[in-house]
Amino acid sequence: MNIGDVAERSGLPAKTIRYYEDIGLIRPHRSANGYRCFAETDLHKLAFLARARALGFTIEDCRTLLGLYEDETRASADVKQLAQEHLSIIETKITDLQAMRDTLTELVQCCAGDNRPDCPILRDLAGESDCQERV
Amino acid sequence: MNIGDVAERSGLPAKTIRYYEDIGLIRPHRSANGYRCFAETDLHKLAFLARARALGFTIEDCRTLLGLYEDETRASADVKQLAQEHLSIIETKITDLQAMRDTLTELVQCCAGDNRPDCPILRDLAGESDCQERV
DNA sequence: CCTTGACCTTCCCCTAACTGGAAGCCCCAT
DNA sequence: ATGGGGCTTCCAGTTAGGGGAAGGTCAAGG
């Protein structure tokens, strides 16, 4: 398979696949003409990577996960721990974003949104918090 | 004030403050010795930026917000719209992260986490989804 | 046989928002 | 005058690729 084929079948852009080779996540063979030549196992790895990335794992996590996947003597505890650490990072991000969302929602609700300059959002950013004197 | 003072009072690292000058968000004066010399208004702007950044606004949003803040003829509708657009970006991120969290949580729960190699997390990533045959 | 277009290659620069570090000047205290 | 801390600029690196240029390759059509 050429890169275009695996790109289509894995759902990853060709650029991304070249990048993954660059950083050593995959090692496709080369044809006589210099083209990358992908085997089924390469495609399988790329699909693995695409799923792991879609779950938000970093590239380095993906490298570790691939290594564990190929290591028949792995302990599932190692995989689980990696996933749990990633999970807690995600939960932190969710919490942070929810705090932003809550504050922003309140500010937006307080803002008239008309053609006058008076704006509680700007007042809040400027440190003169009011916005209906929230307790 | 020197940069160390405004750094402490604004809560922003000196590096960040220099960066903000670099990209034109602030324009502190210079003392005879070449040191940046910050006025109260500069400190005020930095605090404004720090709050806007903490709410997740991009630097370019911050630039716009600062401009609106200093424009006495602004319409609060412009501020509100910017905030609403940002809010919807945040909500999208939250939704995406929650989907990741839900999937990961399920996978982690299915994984024994012992010293055996069998692992539903890796099976899922490899495309052989099982994990208690979720409907 | 030649050309055209699609595909492939490498290479380099660009992103956001900083952070780290090196080399060197300035100021104050001892 | 010397030591330490603070200040300056500049360069490089971070994540995970994306955009695009310059050029090689292949199959089909005229």
Short mmCIF file of C-alpha atoms in Angstrom, two decimals, chain A residues 2 6 11 14 23-24 29 31-32 34-35 41 50 60 66 70 84 92-94 98 102 107 135:
data_model
loop_
_atom_site.label_atom_id
_atom_site.label_comp_id
_atom_site.label_asym_id
_atom_site.label_seq_id
_atom_site.Cartn_x
_atom_site.Cartn_y
_atom_site.Cartn_z
CA ASN A 2 1.10 3.53 -0.72
CA VAL A 6 -3.31 3.89 4.33
CA GLY A 11 -8.44 8.16 8.51
CA ALA A 14 -0.69 11.54 4.84
CA ILE A 23 9.30 10.38 15.22
CA GLY A 24 9.68 6.62 15.06
CA HIS A 29 9.36 -0.33 4.18
CA SER A 31 9.63 0.35 -2.57
CA ALA A 32 12.33 0.51 -5.22
CA GLY A 34 11.47 5.33 -2.80
CA TYR A 35 7.80 5.31 -1.97
CA THR A 41 0.54 -4.41 10.36
CA ALA A 50 -5.65 7.20 15.54
CA GLU A 60 4.46 9.93 24.04
CA LEU A 66 2.13 0.77 21.30
CA GLU A 70 3.43 -5.33 21.28
CA GLN A 84 -5.92 6.50 34.79
CA THR A 92 -8.75 18.48 35.57
CA LYS A 93 -9.21 20.09 32.19
CA ILE A 94 -12.95 19.58 32.34
CA GLN A 98 -16.37 24.38 33.53
CA ASP A 102 -19.64 29.33 34.58
CA LEU A 107 -20.85 37.72 32.73
CA VAL A 135 -22.65 36.40 46.56
#
